[in-house]
Amino acid sequence: MAKNIVLSLLLATAAVGPATAQDNRPGGVRTETMDRMADQQAGMDLVWNLIGLVGLLGLLGLRRQHAEDSYHPAPLE
Protein backbone atom coordinates (compact mmCIF):
# COMPACT_ATOMS: atom_id res chain seq x y z
CA MET A 1 0.00 0.00 0.00
CA ALA A 2 2.79 2.43 0.90
CA LYS A 3 4.58 1.62 -2.36
CA ASN A 4 1.44 2.53 -4.31
CA ILE A 5 1.19 5.88 -2.54
CA VAL A 6 4.85 6.69 -3.15
CA LEU A 7 4.55 5.66 -6.79
CA SER A 8 1.44 7.79 -7.30
CA LEU A 9 3.11 10.81 -5.68
CA LEU A 10 6.16 10.31 -7.87
CA LEU A 11 4.02 10.15 -11.01
CA ALA A 12 2.01 13.21 -9.98
CA THR A 13 5.23 15.15 -9.37
CA ALA A 14 6.59 14.09 -12.74
CA ALA A 15 3.38 15.20 -14.45
CA VAL A 16 3.29 18.61 -12.75
CA GLY A 17 7.04 19.28 -12.94
CA PRO A 18 7.26 20.36 -16.61
CA ALA A 19 4.35 22.77 -16.24
CA THR A 20 5.91 24.54 -13.28
CA ALA A 21 9.35 24.68 -14.88
CA GLN A 22 8.26 27.02 -17.67
CA ASP A 23 10.48 30.02 -18.16
CA ASN A 24 8.60 33.27 -17.56
CA ARG A 25 11.06 35.92 -18.63
CA PRO A 26 10.17 39.57 -18.04
CA GLY A 27 11.34 40.53 -21.56
CA GLY A 28 8.07 39.45 -23.17
CA VAL A 29 5.14 41.67 -24.07
CA ARG A 30 3.01 42.45 -21.05
CA THR A 31 -0.72 42.04 -21.46
CA GLU A 32 -3.36 44.36 -20.03
CA THR A 33 -4.27 41.74 -17.46
CA MET A 34 -0.67 41.53 -16.27
CA ASP A 35 -0.59 45.33 -15.90
CA ARG A 36 -3.83 45.39 -13.90
CA MET A 37 -2.68 42.56 -11.65
CA ALA A 38 0.63 44.35 -10.98
CA ASP A 39 -1.18 47.59 -10.12
CA GLN A 40 -3.63 45.89 -7.79
CA GLN A 41 -0.99 43.75 -6.12
CA ALA A 42 1.15 46.73 -5.16
CA GLY A 43 -1.61 48.35 -3.08
CA MET A 44 -3.02 45.19 -1.53
CA ASP A 45 0.20 43.67 -0.16
CA LEU A 46 0.19 45.79 2.98
CA VAL A 47 -3.51 45.17 3.61
CA TRP A 48 -3.19 41.39 3.30
CA ASN A 49 -0.03 41.37 5.42
CA LEU A 50 -1.85 43.22 8.20
CA ILE A 51 -4.83 40.87 7.98
CA GLY A 52 -2.46 37.90 8.22
CA LEU A 53 -0.70 39.45 11.22
CA VAL A 54 -4.00 39.89 13.04
CA GLY A 55 -4.87 36.27 12.25
CA LEU A 56 -1.54 35.05 13.62
CA LEU A 57 -2.02 37.09 16.78
CA GLY A 58 -5.45 35.51 17.13
CA LEU A 59 -3.83 32.09 17.17
CA LEU A 60 -2.11 33.02 20.44
CA GLY A 61 -5.49 32.59 22.14
CA LEU A 62 -5.44 28.88 21.30
CA ARG A 63 -2.38 28.16 23.45
CA ARG A 64 -2.82 25.66 26.24
CA GLN A 65 -3.34 27.18 29.68
CA HIS A 66 -1.16 26.34 32.65
CA ALA A 67 -2.37 23.48 34.84
CA GLU A 68 -2.55 25.66 37.95
CA ASP A 69 -4.48 28.59 36.47
CA SER A 70 -7.56 27.79 38.55
CA TYR A 71 -5.78 28.26 41.89
CA HIS A 72 -3.64 31.25 42.73
CA PRO A 73 -2.59 31.31 46.39
CA ALA A 74 -2.10 34.64 48.06
CA PRO A 75 1.52 35.69 48.60
CA LEU A 76 0.86 36.05 52.34
CA GLU A 77 -1.45 33.62 54.03
PDB file of C-alpha atoms in Angstrom:
ATOM      1  CA  MET A   1       0.000   0.000   0.000  1.00  0.00           C
ATOM      2  CA  ALA A   2       2.789   2.430   0.901  1.00  0.00           C
ATOM      3  CA  LYS A   3       4.585   1.619  -2.355  1.00  0.00           C
ATOM      4  CA  ASN A   4       1.441   2.534  -4.308  1.00  0.00           C
ATOM      5  CA  ILE A   5       1.192   5.883  -2.541  1.00  0.00           C
ATOM      6  CA  VAL A   6       4.853   6.691  -3.148  1.00  0.00           C
ATOM      7  CA  LEU A   7       4.546   5.661  -6.785  1.00  0.00           C
ATOM      8  CA  SER A   8       1.438   7.789  -7.304  1.00  0.00           C
ATOM      9  CA  LEU A   9       3.110  10.813  -5.683  1.00  0.00           C
ATOM     10  CA  LEU A  10       6.161  10.313  -7.869  1.00  0.00           C
ATOM     11  CA  LEU A  11       4.020  10.146 -11.009  1.00  0.00           C
ATOM     12  CA  ALA A  12       2.014  13.213  -9.982  1.00  0.00           C
ATOM     13  CA  THR A  13       5.229  15.147  -9.368  1.00  0.00           C
ATOM     14  CA  ALA A  14       6.594  14.087 -12.739  1.00  0.00           C
ATOM     15  CA  ALA A  15       3.378  15.200 -14.450  1.00  0.00           C
ATOM     16  CA  VAL A  16       3.287  18.615 -12.752  1.00  0.00           C
ATOM     17  CA  GLY A  17       7.040  19.284 -12.942  1.00  0.00           C
ATOM     18  CA  PRO A  18       7.262  20.358 -16.607  1.00  0.00           C
ATOM     19  CA  ALA A  19       4.347  22.768 -16.239  1.00  0.00           C
ATOM     20  CA  THR A  20       5.909  24.545 -13.276  1.00  0.00           C
ATOM     21  CA  ALA A  21       9.350  24.685 -14.876  1.00  0.00           C
ATOM     22  CA  GLN A  22       8.264  27.022 -17.669  1.00  0.00           C
ATOM     23  CA  ASP A  23      10.485  30.022 -18.163  1.00  0.00           C
ATOM     24  CA  ASN A  24       8.600  33.275 -17.555  1.00  0.00           C
ATOM     25  CA  ARG A  25      11.055  35.919 -18.630  1.00  0.00           C
ATOM     26  CA  PRO A  26      10.171  39.568 -18.035  1.00  0.00           C
ATOM     27  CA  GLY A  27      11.342  40.528 -21.558  1.00  0.00           C
ATOM     28  CA  GLY A  28       8.074  39.452 -23.167  1.00  0.00           C
ATOM     29  CA  VAL A  29       5.141  41.672 -24.073  1.00  0.00           C
ATOM     30  CA  ARG A  30       3.006  42.452 -21.050  1.00  0.00           C
ATOM     31  CA  THR A  31      -0.719  42.036 -21.455  1.00  0.00           C
ATOM     32  CA  GLU A  32      -3.362  44.359 -20.032  1.00  0.00           C
ATOM     33  CA  THR A  33      -4.275  41.737 -17.464  1.00  0.00           C
ATOM     34  CA  MET A  34      -0.674  41.535 -16.270  1.00  0.00           C
ATOM     35  CA  ASP A  35      -0.589  45.332 -15.899  1.00  0.00           C
ATOM     36  CA  ARG A  36      -3.835  45.389 -13.901  1.00  0.00           C
ATOM     37  CA  MET A  37      -2.676  42.558 -11.649  1.00  0.00           C
ATOM     38  CA  ALA A  38       0.630  44.347 -10.982  1.00  0.00           C
ATOM     39  CA  ASP A  39      -1.181  47.595 -10.116  1.00  0.00           C
ATOM     40  CA  GLN A  40      -3.635  45.888  -7.788  1.00  0.00           C
ATOM     41  CA  GLN A  41      -0.993  43.746  -6.122  1.00  0.00           C
ATOM     42  CA  ALA A  42       1.152  46.731  -5.156  1.00  0.00           C
ATOM     43  CA  GLY A  43      -1.605  48.346  -3.083  1.00  0.00           C
ATOM     44  CA  MET A  44      -3.017  45.191  -1.526  1.00  0.00           C
ATOM     45  CA  ASP A  45       0.204  43.672  -0.164  1.00  0.00           C
ATOM     46  CA  LEU A  46       0.186  45.789   2.982  1.00  0.00           C
ATOM     47  CA  VAL A  47      -3.513  45.171   3.605  1.00  0.00           C
ATOM     48  CA  TRP A  48      -3.187  41.390   3.297  1.00  0.00           C
ATOM     49  CA  ASN A  49      -0.033  41.365   5.419  1.00  0.00           C
ATOM     50  CA  LEU A  50      -1.849  43.220   8.198  1.00  0.00           C
ATOM     51  CA  ILE A  51      -4.827  40.865   7.980  1.00  0.00           C
ATOM     52  CA  GLY A  52      -2.463  37.902   8.223  1.00  0.00           C
ATOM     53  CA  LEU A  53      -0.701  39.452  11.217  1.00  0.00           C
ATOM     54  CA  VAL A  54      -4.004  39.893  13.044  1.00  0.00           C
ATOM     55  CA  GLY A  55      -4.870  36.269  12.249  1.00  0.00           C
ATOM     56  CA  LEU A  56      -1.544  35.048  13.619  1.00  0.00           C
ATOM     57  CA  LEU A  57      -2.015  37.094  16.776  1.00  0.00           C
ATOM     58  CA  GLY A  58      -5.454  35.514  17.133  1.00  0.00           C
ATOM     59  CA  LEU A  59      -3.827  32.087  17.173  1.00  0.00           C
ATOM     60  CA  LEU A  60      -2.110  33.021  20.437  1.00  0.00           C
ATOM     61  CA  GLY A  61      -5.486  32.591  22.142  1.00  0.00           C
ATOM     62  CA  LEU A  62      -5.441  28.880  21.301  1.00  0.00           C
ATOM     63  CA  ARG A  63      -2.381  28.164  23.449  1.00  0.00           C
ATOM     64  CA  ARG A  64      -2.816  25.662  26.243  1.00  0.00           C
ATOM     65  CA  GLN A  65      -3.340  27.181  29.684  1.00  0.00           C
ATOM     66  CA  HIS A  66      -1.155  26.341  32.647  1.00  0.00           C
ATOM     67  CA  ALA A  67      -2.374  23.485  34.842  1.00  0.00           C
ATOM     68  CA  GLU A  68      -2.549  25.662  37.954  1.00  0.00           C
ATOM     69  CA  ASP A  69      -4.484  28.586  36.469  1.00  0.00           C
ATOM     70  CA  SER A  70      -7.563  27.788  38.550  1.00  0.00           C
ATOM     71  CA  TYR A  71      -5.781  28.255  41.891  1.00  0.00           C
ATOM     72  CA  HIS A  72      -3.640  31.253  42.733  1.00  0.00           C
ATOM     73  CA  PRO A  73      -2.593  31.314  46.388  1.00  0.00           C
ATOM     74  CA  ALA A  74      -2.104  34.640  48.056  1.00  0.00           C
ATOM     75  CA  PRO A  75       1.523  35.687  48.602  1.00  0.00           C
ATOM     76  CA  LEU A  76       0.861  36.052  52.336  1.00  0.00           C
ATOM     77  CA  GLU A  77      -1.452  33.617  54.034  1.00  0.00           C
TER      78      GLU A  77
END
